[in-house]
Amino acid sequence: RRSGRLAANSSSAADAEGAAERERRQIQLMARRNEERLRELARNSGKKKGDEKTAKAEELDSYKRTKDLPDNVLPNQVKVDMANQCVILPICGNPVPFHISTIKNVVLPDPDAAAYLRINFYTAGMAVGKDAPENIAKLVQKYAPYATFIREMTFRSLDSHSLTTAFRQISELRKRARMKELRDQEEANLVKQDKLVRTKNERVPRLSDLTMRPVFAGRKTQGNLEAHSNGLRFISTRGEIVDVMYPNIKHAIFQPCENEIMVLIHFHLKNPIMVGKKKQQDIQFFTEVIDASQAVDAGKRSMYDPDEMDDEQRERQLRKRLNEAF
């Protein structure tokens, strides 16, 4: 009996010691997890503060004072102020300005006895969409908890001409605002380039009648390429200018017109530059020695034709001159 009691006492003591050890380890583990959680919260808090600084919404301010509104606004008229990017809408006979970026879309239904114009706005409680201006998305998120939003407004008029004109002007203004925002986004991450130092006292090396790729606004771009003190300047026949600084050129590739119908020079840039409305990191200038149609027709002529021999001689001289010039 005594040995049984001793064994029971020793086992209960071992169990108590094991429980105490587990409790001690649990306390250590809890302290370590709490410390890790506090560090994680501190990191997230710092990251959130940084995001708030970068994602601060800009308040819209079309008119600073009531006197700044256009003078020719009638009490019950939809007026579009293109200069201030604002649409003035009549509410209870009073002109109320709305910035163009607050308008989601505008609809002109088919008229019956009267014409209708429906204007939809960006509001909280619904998806703003990927085409929404970035600043408007921030403003909607900022004022969503406590502000009241106007979702849509519909205007009716017996004069369809006035609402049709307002519809066209609002659509055009939205298009301009969207293009401006896209251009600002394209230029946001551009590395600022040095200003071109033009060569004045010396003769400027120039290549004439070149074609540039990529093109301006979807049209073939032709012009002259000039070499100045710290960069190249391309001036198109329409007066468009592209400057390529020497320090910004990472690779320059020259393709002679030996087995090709064109001679070209290609620049791969370190940092993109704006060409028209888009960022470009590769620019190419070239000129054709012969037209592609002439290259195809050349195989139909006799090798003993004197005119053909003269043309080939002139072509060889032209290729040599263009290669040396490039």
Coordinates of C-alpha atoms in Angstrom, one line a residue:
R1 CA 0.0 0.0 0.0
R2 CA 2.8 2.3 1.0
S3 CA 4.6 1.8 -2.3
G4 CA 1.4 2.4 -4.2
R5 CA 0.9 5.7 -2.5
L6 CA 4.5 6.7 -3.2
A7 CA 4.1 5.9 -6.8
A8 CA 0.9 7.9 -7.0
N9 CA 2.5 10.8 -5.2
S10 CA 5.5 10.7 -7.6
S11 CA 3.3 10.6 -10.7
S12 CA 1.1 13.4 -9.5
A13 CA 4.2 15.5 -8.7
A14 CA 5.5 14.7 -12.2
D15 CA 2.2 15.7 -13.7
A16 CA 2.2 19.0 -11.7
E17 CA 5.8 19.7 -12.8
G18 CA 4.8 19.0 -16.4
A19 CA 1.8 21.3 -16.2
A20 CA 3.9 24.0 -14.7
E21 CA 6.5 23.6 -17.5
R22 CA 3.8 23.8 -20.2
E23 CA 2.3 26.9 -18.6
R24 CA 5.7 28.5 -18.5
R25 CA 6.3 27.7 -22.1
Q26 CA 2.8 28.9 -23.0
I27 CA 3.6 32.3 -21.3
Q28 CA 6.9 32.6 -23.2
L29 CA 5.2 31.7 -26.5
M30 CA 2.3 34.2 -25.8
A31 CA 4.9 37.0 -25.0
R32 CA 6.8 36.2 -28.2
R33 CA 3.6 36.2 -30.3
N34 CA 2.5 39.4 -28.8
E35 CA 5.8 41.0 -29.5
E36 CA 5.7 39.9 -33.1
R37 CA 2.1 41.2 -33.5
L38 CA 3.1 44.6 -32.1
R39 CA 5.9 44.8 -34.6
E40 CA 3.5 43.9 -37.4
L41 CA 1.0 46.5 -36.3
A42 CA 3.7 49.1 -36.2
R43 CA 4.9 48.3 -39.7
N44 CA 1.3 48.4 -41.0
S45 CA 0.6 51.7 -39.3
G46 CA 3.7 53.2 -40.8
K47 CA 2.8 51.9 -44.2
K48 CA -0.7 53.3 -43.9
K49 CA 0.5 56.7 -42.9
G50 CA 2.8 56.7 -45.9
D51 CA 0.0 55.7 -48.2
E52 CA -2.2 58.5 -46.8
K53 CA 0.4 61.0 -47.5
T54 CA 0.8 59.9 -51.1
A55 CA -2.9 59.3 -51.7
K56 CA -4.2 62.6 -50.4
A57 CA -7.2 63.8 -52.4
E58 CA -7.2 67.2 -54.0
E59 CA -10.3 69.3 -53.4
L60 CA -12.2 70.6 -56.5
D61 CA -12.5 74.3 -56.7
S62 CA -14.0 75.5 -60.0
Y63 CA -15.0 79.0 -58.8
K64 CA -13.6 80.7 -55.7
R65 CA -16.5 83.2 -55.6
T66 CA -20.0 83.5 -56.9
K67 CA -18.9 86.5 -59.0
D68 CA -16.6 84.2 -61.0
L69 CA -19.5 82.4 -62.6
P70 CA -20.2 83.3 -66.2
D71 CA -22.4 86.3 -66.7
N72 CA -24.6 84.8 -69.4
V73 CA -26.1 81.9 -67.3
L74 CA -29.9 81.8 -67.5
P75 CA -32.0 80.6 -64.6
N76 CA -33.1 77.3 -66.2
Q77 CA -30.2 76.6 -68.6
V78 CA -27.6 73.8 -68.7
K79 CA -24.4 75.8 -69.3
V80 CA -20.9 74.3 -70.0
D81 CA -17.9 76.4 -69.0
M82 CA -15.1 74.9 -71.1
A83 CA -12.4 77.2 -69.7
N84 CA -13.0 76.2 -66.1
Q85 CA -13.9 72.6 -66.8
C86 CA -17.3 73.0 -65.2
V87 CA -21.0 72.2 -66.0
I88 CA -23.5 74.6 -64.5
L89 CA -26.9 72.9 -63.8
P90 CA -30.1 74.6 -62.7
I91 CA -31.4 73.4 -59.4
C92 CA -34.7 75.1 -58.3
G93 CA -33.9 77.9 -60.7
N94 CA -30.4 78.5 -59.2
P95 CA -27.2 77.8 -61.2
V96 CA -25.1 75.2 -59.4
P97 CA -21.6 74.4 -60.8
F98 CA -20.3 70.8 -61.0
H99 CA -16.7 70.0 -62.0
I100 CA -16.5 67.8 -65.1
S101 CA -14.6 65.1 -63.2
T102 CA -17.6 64.4 -61.0
I103 CA -19.7 63.4 -64.0
K104 CA -19.7 59.7 -64.7
N105 CA -21.5 59.8 -68.0
V106 CA -24.2 61.8 -69.9
V107 CA -27.1 60.3 -71.9
L108 CA -29.3 61.9 -74.5
P109 CA -32.3 59.6 -75.0
D110 CA -34.4 59.7 -78.2
P111 CA -36.7 62.6 -77.9
D112 CA -40.5 62.3 -78.1
A113 CA -42.6 65.4 -77.5
A114 CA -39.7 66.8 -75.5
A115 CA -35.9 66.3 -75.2
Y116 CA -34.3 64.8 -72.2
L117 CA -30.7 65.0 -70.8
R118 CA -29.6 62.6 -68.1
I119 CA -26.4 63.2 -66.2
N120 CA -25.0 60.5 -63.9
F121 CA -22.4 61.3 -61.2
Y122 CA -19.8 59.3 -59.3
T123 CA -21.3 58.4 -55.9
A124 CA -20.5 56.3 -52.9
G125 CA -22.0 52.8 -52.5
M126 CA -21.3 51.8 -56.1
A127 CA -18.2 51.0 -58.1
V128 CA -16.6 54.1 -59.6
G129 CA -15.0 52.1 -62.4
K130 CA -11.5 51.9 -63.7
D131 CA -12.0 54.9 -66.0
A132 CA -12.9 57.2 -63.1
P133 CA -10.4 60.0 -62.4
E134 CA -8.0 59.0 -59.6
N135 CA -8.7 62.1 -57.6
I136 CA -12.5 61.5 -57.8
A137 CA -12.1 58.0 -56.5
K138 CA -10.2 59.4 -53.5
L139 CA -12.8 62.1 -52.8
V140 CA -15.6 59.6 -53.0
Q141 CA -13.8 57.3 -50.5
K142 CA -13.1 60.3 -48.3
Y143 CA -16.6 61.7 -48.0
A144 CA -18.5 58.4 -48.3
P145 CA -19.0 57.9 -44.5
Y146 CA -20.9 61.1 -43.9
A147 CA -21.7 63.0 -47.1
T148 CA -24.9 62.9 -49.3
F149 CA -24.3 62.3 -53.0
I150 CA -26.3 63.1 -56.0
R151 CA -26.5 60.0 -58.2
E152 CA -28.2 61.4 -61.3
M153 CA -30.1 64.4 -62.7
T154 CA -32.5 64.5 -65.6
F155 CA -33.5 67.7 -67.5
R156 CA -36.5 68.1 -69.9
S157 CA -36.8 70.7 -72.5
L158 CA -39.2 71.4 -75.4
D159 CA -36.2 72.9 -77.2
S160 CA -34.1 69.9 -78.2
H161 CA -31.3 72.1 -79.7
S162 CA -30.2 73.4 -76.3
L163 CA -29.9 70.0 -74.7
T164 CA -28.2 68.5 -77.7
T165 CA -25.7 71.3 -77.6
A166 CA -25.1 70.8 -73.9
F167 CA -24.7 67.0 -74.5
R168 CA -22.0 67.5 -77.2
Q169 CA -20.1 70.1 -75.1
I170 CA -20.2 67.9 -71.9
S171 CA -19.0 64.9 -73.9
E172 CA -16.2 66.9 -75.5
L173 CA -15.1 68.3 -72.1
R174 CA -15.1 64.8 -70.5
K175 CA -12.9 63.7 -73.4
R176 CA -10.5 66.5 -73.0
A177 CA -10.3 66.0 -69.2
R178 CA -9.7 62.2 -69.7
M179 CA -6.9 62.9 -72.2
K180 CA -5.3 65.4 -69.9
E181 CA -5.3 62.9 -67.0
L182 CA -3.8 60.2 -69.2
R183 CA -1.1 62.6 -70.3
D184 CA -0.3 63.6 -66.7
Q185 CA -0.1 59.9 -65.7
E186 CA 2.3 59.3 -68.6
E187 CA 4.5 62.2 -67.6
A188 CA 4.4 61.5 -63.9
N189 CA 7.3 59.0 -63.9
L190 CA 9.4 60.7 -66.5
V191 CA 13.0 61.5 -65.7
K192 CA 13.7 65.2 -66.3
Q193 CA 16.0 65.7 -69.2
D194 CA 18.6 68.5 -69.7
K195 CA 17.7 71.3 -72.0
L196 CA 19.2 71.1 -75.5
V197 CA 22.2 73.4 -76.0
R198 CA 22.0 74.4 -79.7
T199 CA 25.2 74.9 -81.7
K200 CA 25.3 78.5 -82.9
N201 CA 28.8 79.4 -84.1
E202 CA 29.5 76.3 -86.1
R203 CA 27.9 74.5 -88.9
V204 CA 25.2 72.1 -87.6
P205 CA 25.4 68.5 -88.9
R206 CA 22.0 67.8 -90.4
L207 CA 20.2 64.8 -92.0
S208 CA 17.3 65.9 -94.2
D209 CA 14.1 64.2 -95.3
L210 CA 14.1 61.5 -92.6
T211 CA 11.2 59.5 -91.3
M212 CA 10.8 59.0 -87.6
R213 CA 9.3 56.0 -85.8
P214 CA 7.2 56.0 -83.6
V215 CA 5.0 58.6 -85.4
F216 CA 3.2 61.6 -84.0
A217 CA -0.6 61.0 -83.7
G218 CA -0.8 58.1 -86.1
R219 CA 0.6 60.0 -89.1
K220 CA 3.8 59.5 -91.0
T221 CA 6.4 61.9 -89.4
Q222 CA 9.1 63.3 -91.7
G223 CA 11.6 66.1 -91.0
N224 CA 15.3 66.9 -90.3
L225 CA 17.6 65.5 -87.7
E226 CA 20.2 67.9 -86.2
A227 CA 23.2 67.2 -84.0
H228 CA 23.9 69.8 -81.3
S229 CA 26.3 70.2 -78.4
N230 CA 24.6 67.8 -75.9
G231 CA 21.9 66.1 -78.0
L232 CA 19.9 65.5 -81.2
R233 CA 16.9 67.5 -82.3
F234 CA 14.3 66.2 -84.8
I235 CA 12.1 68.8 -86.3
S236 CA 9.1 67.5 -88.4
T237 CA 7.6 69.2 -91.4
R238 CA 4.6 70.2 -89.1
G239 CA 6.9 71.8 -86.5
E240 CA 6.9 69.0 -84.0
I241 CA 10.1 68.7 -82.0
V242 CA 11.8 65.7 -80.3
D243 CA 15.0 66.1 -78.4
V244 CA 17.3 63.1 -77.6
M245 CA 20.0 63.9 -75.1
Y246 CA 23.4 62.1 -75.6
P247 CA 23.6 61.0 -71.9
N248 CA 20.2 59.4 -72.2
I249 CA 21.2 57.1 -75.1
K250 CA 21.9 53.6 -73.9
H251 CA 22.4 51.9 -77.3
A252 CA 22.8 53.4 -80.7
I253 CA 22.4 51.0 -83.7
F254 CA 23.3 51.9 -87.2
Q255 CA 22.0 49.8 -90.2
P256 CA 23.7 50.6 -93.5
C257 CA 21.7 50.2 -96.7
E258 CA 23.9 47.6 -98.2
N259 CA 21.4 44.7 -98.5
E260 CA 18.4 46.8 -97.4
I261 CA 16.1 49.4 -99.1
M262 CA 16.6 51.8 -96.2
V263 CA 19.4 53.2 -94.0
L264 CA 18.5 53.9 -90.4
I265 CA 19.9 54.7 -87.0
H266 CA 18.1 53.4 -83.9
F267 CA 18.4 54.7 -80.3
H268 CA 17.5 52.7 -77.2
L269 CA 17.2 55.2 -74.4
K270 CA 18.0 54.8 -70.7
N271 CA 14.8 56.7 -69.6
P272 CA 11.7 57.1 -71.8
I273 CA 10.7 60.4 -73.3
M274 CA 7.4 61.8 -74.6
V275 CA 6.7 61.5 -78.3
G276 CA 3.4 63.0 -78.9
K277 CA 1.1 61.7 -76.1
K278 CA 3.0 58.5 -75.2
K279 CA 6.2 57.5 -73.5
Q280 CA 8.8 55.9 -75.8
Q281 CA 12.1 54.3 -75.0
D282 CA 13.1 53.4 -78.6
I283 CA 13.3 56.0 -81.4
Q284 CA 14.3 55.3 -85.0
F285 CA 15.2 57.6 -87.9
F286 CA 15.5 56.3 -91.4
T287 CA 15.3 57.1 -95.1
E288 CA 14.6 54.9 -98.0
V289 CA 17.2 54.5 -100.8
I290 CA 14.6 53.2 -103.3
D291 CA 10.9 52.7 -103.0
A292 CA 9.7 49.2 -102.2
S293 CA 7.7 49.2 -105.5
Q294 CA 10.8 50.0 -107.4
A295 CA 12.6 47.1 -105.6
V296 CA 9.9 44.7 -106.7
D297 CA 9.8 45.9 -110.3
A298 CA 13.6 45.8 -110.7
G299 CA 13.5 42.0 -111.3
K300 CA 11.5 42.4 -114.5
R301 CA 14.1 44.5 -116.3
S302 CA 16.9 43.2 -118.5
M303 CA 20.4 43.2 -117.1
Y304 CA 21.7 44.6 -120.5
D305 CA 19.5 47.6 -120.4
P306 CA 21.7 50.8 -120.4
D307 CA 19.2 52.7 -118.4
E308 CA 19.2 49.9 -115.8
M309 CA 22.9 50.0 -115.5
D310 CA 22.8 53.8 -115.0
D311 CA 20.2 53.4 -112.3
E312 CA 22.2 50.8 -110.5
Q313 CA 25.3 53.1 -110.6
R314 CA 23.3 56.0 -109.2
E315 CA 21.8 53.7 -106.6
R316 CA 25.3 52.5 -105.5
Q317 CA 26.5 56.1 -105.2
L318 CA 23.4 57.1 -103.2
R319 CA 23.8 54.2 -100.8
K320 CA 27.5 55.1 -100.3
R321 CA 26.6 58.8 -99.7
L322 CA 23.8 57.9 -97.3
N323 CA 25.9 55.5 -95.3
E324 CA 28.7 58.1 -94.9
A325 CA 26.1 60.7 -93.9
F326 CA 24.5 58.5 -91.2

